[in-house]
Amino acid sequence: MSKTEEIIKTLQKEQADAAWITTPLNVYYFTGYRSEPHERLFALLITAEGNKTLFCPKMEVEEVKASPFEGNIVGYLDTENPFDIAPHTFKKLLIESEHLTVKRQRELTQNFKVQEYCDIDQTIKNLRNIKSESEVANIRKAAELADKCIEIGVDFLKVGVTEREVVNHIENEIKKYGVSEMSFDTMVLFGDHAASPHGTPNDRKLEDNEYVLFDLGVIYNHYCSDMTRTVKFGNPTEKAQEIYNIVLEAETSAIAAIKAGVPLQDIDKIARDIITNAGYGEYFPHRLGHGLGLEEHEYQDVSSSNSNQLEAGMVITIEPGIYVPNVAGVRIEDDILVTEDGYEILTHYEK
C-alpha cells in the first residue's frame, strides 16, 4: 500500500473528507517535491476519494511539474488568495495540529467551511517511522559522509587550533564530496568544554592531552545522518578515560540488545543502568536516542518513557553521554537500522 493510500485509508476510517498536510518535509514525503515556502501557503490536500492537490506559489509550478508529484497543482500569485482558485467544502478535515498555525486554521474554516478538525500527525509519524529500502540507502550514504566528516576533523587537530576553526574546516572540506548541507550546526568541543551537552563551538583552543567531541551529520538526498565521536588528543587524564570507557560500554551494550520486538525503554535502561551503576547517573541528563530520517530528530525517541517496541525498518540513534563539569564531556553516537533479528550499524568511524 502506498503512502498516499495509507492516508486515504485513515480518512475513510475517521470518516473525514480530506487531509491537509503542511509540514514541508511531510509534503515532500508524499509528493517528492520539496520547498521552503517561508510565509507563503504550501500544502498538500488529499481527499477521501483519492484526489491530490498541491497548493504552492505560482513561481514554483514548473518545478512541481518536473517532480514525481502526480496530481492537481494550484499555483497562486502573491496577490491572490489560493483558496479562491480551488474552492472546496469539507465537513471534517484532518490536519497536522503540531504544525498548522491558528491563523491558517481560521483561513481553512472560512474558505473551506470546515466544521470539525482532527489530527493526522500520528498517522504520518507512523508511516515515516518505518523506512523503505531507498530511504535506508540514502541514510546509509549520509552516514558514510558523516564518517568522512569525523575523519576530516580528526586529521585537522593540532595544539592551538580553535573549535570554530575545526568546524569551518570540516564543513568546507566535505563540500568536495558533494555535500551541500549539514543536518544541524556542527559541534566540536574540546576537553571540559564538552561537559556542556549542547555547547556552542567558540574560540577555545585545543590543548594537549584532552578529548575532542564531534557531533555532526550531513543531508544526502534529503535524508540525515547524526553521529558523535569523542576522540583522544594526546593522553587525557585517567578520570576522563574512565568516563569514556563507561560511555563506550553503555553504547555497545545498548546496541547489542537491539532487534524488532524489544521495547525502546528497555534499550534506554541498559545504557542508563551501566552509567548509573558506575556512579555517573546524574551526569547523563538526556534520552538515549531518537528516530532519524528526513529530520535529524524524529519519531520515535529512545527513552525510559517510551514503551513502544522496535520494528524492522526503523532507524534510530544510540547516544549515551556523561558530562562532568570542569572534568570532561563524553558522548558516543551511532545510527542504527533495526532488523527483524538484530541491527545494522550505519556509522563506522572507529571508537
Short mmCIF file of C-alpha atoms in Angstrom, two decimals:
data_model
loop_
_atom_site.label_atom_id
_atom_site.label_comp_id
_atom_site.label_asym_id
_atom_site.label_seq_id
_atom_site.Cartn_x
_atom_site.Cartn_y
_atom_site.Cartn_z
CA MET A 1 0.00 0.00 0.00
CA SER A 2 1.41 3.41 -0.99
CA LYS A 3 1.92 6.25 1.47
CA THR A 4 -1.00 8.18 -0.02
CA GLU A 5 -3.24 5.11 0.15
CA GLU A 6 -2.46 4.90 3.86
CA ILE A 7 -3.74 8.47 4.26
CA ILE A 8 -6.89 7.66 2.29
CA LYS A 9 -7.43 4.60 4.46
CA THR A 10 -7.14 6.81 7.56
CA LEU A 11 -9.60 9.33 6.11
CA GLN A 12 -12.15 6.61 5.50
CA LYS A 13 -11.64 5.16 8.98
CA GLU A 14 -12.07 8.60 10.57
CA GLN A 15 -14.99 9.42 8.26
CA ALA A 16 -13.17 12.58 7.24
CA ASP A 17 -13.42 14.37 3.91
CA ALA A 18 -9.77 15.25 3.41
CA ALA A 19 -6.29 15.66 4.91
CA TRP A 20 -4.44 18.97 4.85
CA ILE A 21 -0.67 18.38 5.08
CA THR A 22 1.52 21.44 5.64
CA THR A 23 4.92 20.48 7.08
CA PRO A 24 7.28 20.96 4.11
CA LEU A 25 9.12 17.68 4.81
CA ASN A 26 5.82 15.80 5.05
CA VAL A 27 4.66 17.36 1.78
CA TYR A 28 7.92 16.12 0.27
CA TYR A 29 7.36 12.66 1.78
CA PHE A 30 4.05 12.30 -0.08
CA THR A 31 4.87 14.20 -3.29
CA GLY A 32 8.61 14.01 -3.97
CA TYR A 33 8.66 17.81 -4.19
CA ARG A 34 10.45 19.85 -1.54
CA SER A 35 10.05 23.54 -0.90
CA GLU A 36 10.73 26.03 1.89
CA PRO A 37 7.84 28.44 1.36
CA HIS A 38 8.59 30.81 4.26
CA GLU A 39 5.38 32.75 4.94
CA ARG A 40 3.59 31.57 1.78
CA LEU A 41 0.97 28.83 1.77
CA PHE A 42 2.37 25.42 0.80
CA ALA A 43 0.09 22.47 1.40
CA LEU A 44 -0.99 19.09 0.10
CA LEU A 45 -4.70 18.27 0.07
CA ILE A 46 -5.67 14.59 -0.13
CA THR A 47 -9.38 13.77 -0.31
CA ALA A 48 -11.11 10.58 0.79
CA GLU A 49 -11.79 9.88 -2.90
CA GLY A 50 -8.06 9.85 -3.59
CA ASN A 51 -7.65 13.24 -5.28
CA LYS A 52 -4.41 15.09 -4.58
CA THR A 53 -3.91 18.84 -4.89
CA LEU A 54 -0.69 20.73 -4.14
CA PHE A 55 -1.04 24.42 -3.24
CA CYS A 56 2.17 26.35 -3.96
CA PRO A 57 3.39 29.78 -5.10
CA LYS A 58 2.96 30.22 -8.85
CA MET A 59 6.72 30.67 -9.31
CA GLU A 60 7.20 27.02 -8.23
CA VAL A 61 4.65 25.42 -10.56
CA GLU A 62 7.15 24.42 -13.25
CA GLU A 63 9.37 22.77 -10.63
CA VAL A 64 6.39 20.84 -9.29
CA LYS A 65 5.58 19.64 -12.83
CA ALA A 66 9.14 18.34 -13.14
CA SER A 67 8.89 16.49 -9.81
CA PRO A 68 7.43 13.00 -9.19
CA PHE A 69 4.15 14.53 -7.97
CA GLU A 70 1.08 13.37 -9.86
CA GLY A 71 -1.98 15.40 -9.04
CA ASN A 72 -3.57 18.81 -9.35
CA ILE A 73 -1.42 21.91 -8.91
CA VAL A 74 -2.84 25.17 -7.59
CA GLY A 75 -0.27 27.87 -8.24
CA TYR A 76 -1.09 31.31 -6.92
CA LEU A 77 0.36 34.80 -7.17
CA ASP A 78 1.38 36.69 -4.05
CA THR A 79 -1.59 38.98 -4.67
CA GLU A 80 -4.10 36.11 -4.86
CA ASN A 81 -5.99 34.10 -2.26
CA PRO A 82 -5.16 30.47 -3.16
CA PHE A 83 -8.41 29.26 -1.65
CA ASP A 84 -10.35 31.29 -4.22
CA ILE A 85 -8.64 29.41 -7.05
CA ALA A 86 -9.66 25.98 -5.76
CA PRO A 87 -12.81 26.29 -3.63
CA HIS A 88 -13.82 23.29 -1.53
CA THR A 89 -16.25 22.50 1.24
CA PHE A 90 -15.25 19.97 3.87
CA LYS A 91 -17.26 18.96 6.90
CA LYS A 92 -14.35 17.17 8.60
CA LEU A 93 -10.67 17.86 7.88
CA LEU A 94 -7.60 16.08 9.22
CA ILE A 95 -4.70 18.45 9.93
CA GLU A 96 -1.16 18.44 11.31
CA SER A 97 -2.03 20.07 14.61
CA GLU A 98 1.64 20.21 15.60
CA HIS A 99 2.40 22.45 12.61
CA LEU A 100 -0.73 24.33 11.49
CA THR A 101 -0.94 27.86 12.86
CA VAL A 102 -4.11 29.32 14.34
CA LYS A 103 -4.16 31.88 11.50
CA ARG A 104 -4.08 29.15 8.84
CA GLN A 105 -6.77 27.17 10.62
CA ARG A 106 -9.03 30.23 10.65
CA GLU A 107 -8.45 30.58 6.90
CA LEU A 108 -9.44 26.94 6.39
CA THR A 109 -12.59 27.38 8.44
CA GLN A 110 -13.56 30.47 6.49
CA ASN A 111 -12.68 29.26 3.00
CA PHE A 112 -13.37 25.51 3.17
CA LYS A 113 -16.32 25.83 5.61
CA VAL A 114 -14.74 23.22 7.86
CA GLN A 115 -16.91 22.18 10.79
CA GLU A 116 -14.63 19.68 12.52
CA TYR A 117 -10.87 19.16 12.78
CA CYS A 118 -8.96 16.06 13.85
CA ASP A 119 -5.24 15.26 13.94
CA ILE A 120 -3.30 13.26 11.37
CA ASP A 121 0.12 13.80 12.98
CA GLN A 122 0.46 10.30 14.44
CA THR A 123 -0.56 8.58 11.22
CA ILE A 124 2.22 10.39 9.36
CA LYS A 125 4.74 9.70 12.13
CA ASN A 126 3.91 6.00 11.97
CA LEU A 127 4.47 5.98 8.21
CA ARG A 128 7.78 7.83 8.43
CA ASN A 129 8.89 5.62 11.32
CA ILE A 130 9.43 2.62 9.00
CA LYS A 131 11.92 3.34 6.23
CA SER A 132 11.77 1.92 2.72
CA GLU A 133 14.85 0.42 1.07
CA SER A 134 15.50 3.64 -0.83
CA GLU A 135 15.22 5.71 2.36
CA VAL A 136 17.68 3.40 4.13
CA ALA A 137 20.07 3.69 1.18
CA ASN A 138 20.01 7.48 1.48
CA ILE A 139 20.60 7.38 5.25
CA ARG A 140 23.39 4.85 4.77
CA LYS A 141 25.13 7.23 2.34
CA ALA A 142 24.57 10.18 4.70
CA ALA A 143 26.15 8.12 7.48
CA GLU A 144 29.14 7.29 5.27
CA LEU A 145 29.65 11.00 4.63
CA ALA A 146 29.37 11.75 8.36
CA ASP A 147 32.17 9.25 8.94
CA LYS A 148 34.22 11.23 6.43
CA CYS A 149 33.49 14.45 8.33
CA ILE A 150 34.91 12.97 11.53
CA GLU A 151 38.00 11.80 9.65
CA ILE A 152 38.49 15.28 8.20
CA GLY A 153 38.10 16.86 11.64
CA VAL A 154 40.45 14.48 13.43
CA ASP A 155 43.16 14.94 10.80
CA PHE A 156 42.96 18.72 11.33
CA LEU A 157 43.53 18.63 15.11
CA LYS A 158 46.65 20.34 16.45
CA VAL A 159 47.55 22.24 19.59
CA GLY A 160 46.22 25.80 19.41
CA VAL A 161 43.52 25.24 16.79
CA THR A 162 40.12 26.56 17.86
CA GLU A 163 36.80 24.73 17.95
CA ARG A 164 35.36 27.12 15.41
CA GLU A 165 38.30 26.59 13.04
CA VAL A 166 37.76 22.81 13.12
CA VAL A 167 34.04 23.27 12.41
CA ASN A 168 34.75 25.53 9.45
CA HIS A 169 37.37 23.13 8.09
CA ILE A 170 35.02 20.14 8.24
CA GLU A 171 32.14 21.96 6.57
CA ASN A 172 34.37 23.37 3.83
CA GLU A 173 36.19 20.12 3.05
CA ILE A 174 33.10 17.89 2.99
CA LYS A 175 31.73 20.02 0.13
CA LYS A 176 34.35 18.34 -2.05
CA TYR A 177 32.34 15.12 -1.62
CA GLY A 178 29.10 16.66 -2.89
CA VAL A 179 27.64 17.67 0.47
CA SER A 180 25.80 20.99 0.35
CA GLU A 181 24.03 20.92 3.71
CA MET A 182 24.70 19.65 7.22
CA SER A 183 21.90 18.03 9.24
CA PHE A 184 22.39 20.62 12.01
CA ASP A 185 25.04 23.01 13.29
CA THR A 186 28.28 21.05 13.55
CA MET A 187 29.53 20.70 17.11
CA VAL A 188 33.22 20.46 18.01
CA LEU A 189 34.05 20.84 21.71
CA PHE A 190 37.40 20.48 23.46
CA GLY A 191 38.13 18.99 26.88
CA ASP A 192 35.99 20.30 29.72
CA HIS A 193 34.02 22.48 27.29
CA ALA A 194 32.38 19.24 26.09
CA ALA A 195 30.81 18.88 29.54
CA SER A 196 28.00 21.04 28.14
CA PRO A 197 25.87 18.52 26.14
CA HIS A 198 24.71 21.20 23.69
CA GLY A 199 27.69 23.51 23.87
CA THR A 200 28.47 26.01 21.13
CA PRO A 201 31.89 25.90 19.44
CA ASN A 202 33.90 29.05 20.09
CA ASP A 203 37.49 30.29 20.21
CA ARG A 204 38.50 27.72 22.85
CA LYS A 205 41.92 26.41 21.79
CA LEU A 206 42.88 22.74 21.77
CA GLU A 207 45.40 21.71 24.40
CA ASP A 208 47.39 18.51 24.56
CA ASN A 209 46.01 15.51 26.46
CA GLU A 210 42.26 16.10 26.25
CA TYR A 211 39.26 14.66 24.47
CA VAL A 212 37.60 16.27 21.45
CA LEU A 213 33.86 15.76 20.96
CA PHE A 214 32.48 15.83 17.40
CA ASP A 215 28.69 15.81 16.90
CA LEU A 216 27.59 16.23 13.29
CA GLY A 217 25.60 14.92 10.38
CA VAL A 218 25.02 15.59 6.70
CA ILE A 219 21.98 15.57 4.43
CA TYR A 220 22.04 13.28 1.40
CA ASN A 221 19.04 13.25 -0.95
CA HIS A 222 17.02 14.93 1.84
CA TYR A 223 17.94 12.28 4.45
CA CYS A 224 20.02 12.94 7.55
CA SER A 225 22.81 11.32 9.47
CA ASP A 226 23.68 12.19 13.08
CA MET A 227 26.77 10.82 14.82
CA THR A 228 29.07 11.64 17.70
CA ARG A 229 32.63 10.62 18.40
CA THR A 230 34.78 11.64 21.35
CA VAL A 231 38.39 11.33 20.25
CA LYS A 232 41.65 11.28 22.21
CA PHE A 233 44.13 14.06 21.53
CA GLY A 234 47.26 13.03 23.37
CA ASN A 235 46.72 11.24 26.67
CA PRO A 236 43.70 12.56 28.62
CA THR A 237 43.51 12.19 32.40
CA GLU A 238 42.67 8.83 33.94
CA LYS A 239 39.32 10.24 35.10
CA ALA A 240 38.41 11.35 31.58
CA GLN A 241 39.40 7.97 30.14
CA GLU A 242 37.37 6.18 32.83
CA ILE A 243 34.34 8.23 31.76
CA TYR A 244 34.98 7.40 28.12
CA ASN A 245 35.14 3.66 28.79
CA ILE A 246 31.87 3.72 30.75
CA VAL A 247 30.10 5.54 27.91
CA LEU A 248 31.52 3.12 25.36
CA GLU A 249 30.31 0.13 27.40
CA ALA A 250 26.86 1.72 27.72
CA GLU A 251 26.63 2.35 23.99
CA THR A 252 27.85 -1.04 22.81
CA SER A 253 25.68 -2.90 25.35
CA ALA A 254 22.54 -0.99 24.33
CA ILE A 255 23.19 -1.56 20.62
CA ALA A 256 23.74 -5.30 21.20
CA ALA A 257 20.19 -5.62 22.54
CA ILE A 258 18.51 -4.02 19.51
CA LYS A 259 16.09 -6.11 17.48
CA ALA A 260 12.46 -5.96 16.41
CA GLY A 261 10.04 -6.51 19.30
CA VAL A 262 12.20 -5.05 22.07
CA PRO A 263 10.63 -2.07 23.93
CA LEU A 264 12.54 1.15 23.36
CA GLN A 265 12.61 1.86 27.09
CA ASP A 266 14.49 -1.41 27.64
CA ILE A 267 17.30 -0.20 25.37
CA ASP A 268 17.48 3.08 27.29
CA LYS A 269 17.58 1.19 30.60
CA ILE A 270 20.55 -0.95 29.57
CA ALA A 271 22.75 2.07 28.90
CA ARG A 272 21.40 4.12 31.80
CA ASP A 273 21.93 1.33 34.32
CA ILE A 274 25.58 0.94 33.28
CA ILE A 275 26.20 4.66 33.72
CA THR A 276 24.23 4.85 36.97
CA ASN A 277 25.92 1.82 38.50
CA ALA A 278 29.28 3.41 37.70
CA GLY A 279 28.26 6.42 39.76
CA TYR A 280 27.56 8.86 36.93
CA GLY A 281 23.77 8.67 36.63
CA GLU A 282 23.24 12.35 37.42
CA TYR A 283 25.65 13.25 34.62
CA PHE A 284 23.57 11.55 31.89
CA PRO A 285 20.75 14.10 31.53
CA HIS A 286 19.18 13.20 28.19
CA ARG A 287 17.37 10.33 26.47
CA LEU A 288 19.44 7.58 24.88
CA GLY A 289 18.43 8.35 21.30
CA HIS A 290 15.82 9.26 18.74
CA GLY A 291 14.45 8.45 15.31
CA LEU A 292 16.36 9.56 12.23
CA GLY A 293 15.27 10.17 8.64
CA LEU A 294 14.16 13.31 6.84
CA GLU A 295 14.94 15.10 10.11
CA GLU A 296 17.85 14.58 12.46
CA HIS A 297 15.38 14.24 15.34
CA GLU A 298 12.13 12.49 14.53
CA TYR A 299 9.70 9.93 15.92
CA GLN A 300 10.38 7.78 17.93
CA ASP A 301 12.51 8.58 20.95
CA VAL A 302 14.61 6.03 22.78
CA SER A 303 13.78 6.92 26.36
CA SER A 304 12.63 5.49 29.67
CA SER A 305 9.09 6.71 28.99
CA ASN A 306 8.60 5.03 25.60
CA SER A 307 7.16 1.52 25.89
CA ASN A 308 6.66 1.14 22.12
CA GLN A 309 8.54 -1.71 20.51
CA LEU A 310 11.34 -1.55 17.99
CA GLU A 311 10.22 -2.50 14.49
CA ALA A 312 12.23 -3.66 11.49
CA GLY A 313 12.88 -0.69 9.23
CA MET A 314 13.25 1.88 11.98
CA VAL A 315 16.43 3.95 12.02
CA ILE A 316 17.44 5.27 15.44
CA THR A 317 20.41 6.83 17.16
CA ILE A 318 22.05 5.45 20.30
CA GLU A 319 23.99 8.19 22.08
CA PRO A 320 24.77 7.83 25.79
CA GLY A 321 26.85 10.52 27.41
CA ILE A 322 28.47 11.60 30.66
CA TYR A 323 29.13 15.29 31.27
CA VAL A 324 31.13 16.21 34.38
CA PRO A 325 31.68 19.98 34.76
CA ASN A 326 35.32 21.05 34.78
CA VAL A 327 36.43 17.48 34.00
CA ALA A 328 35.20 16.13 30.66
CA GLY A 329 32.21 15.52 28.45
CA VAL A 330 31.93 12.25 26.52
CA ARG A 331 29.22 11.17 24.09
CA ILE A 332 29.34 8.35 21.54
CA GLU A 333 26.57 8.08 18.95
CA ASP A 334 25.79 5.75 16.08
CA ASP A 335 22.96 5.48 13.56
CA ILE A 336 21.30 2.07 13.73
CA LEU A 337 18.93 0.28 11.34
CA VAL A 338 16.63 -2.12 13.19
CA THR A 339 16.21 -5.52 11.52
CA GLU A 340 13.95 -8.49 12.29
CA ASP A 341 16.68 -10.36 14.15
CA GLY A 342 19.06 -7.58 15.13
CA TYR A 343 20.55 -4.42 13.75
CA GLU A 344 22.93 -2.81 11.27
CA ILE A 345 25.27 -0.04 12.40
CA LEU A 346 25.36 2.60 9.65
CA THR A 347 28.13 4.81 11.09
CA HIS A 348 31.57 3.24 11.17
CA TYR A 349 34.23 5.68 12.33
CA GLU A 350 36.34 3.90 14.96
CA LYS A 351 35.59 4.12 18.67
#
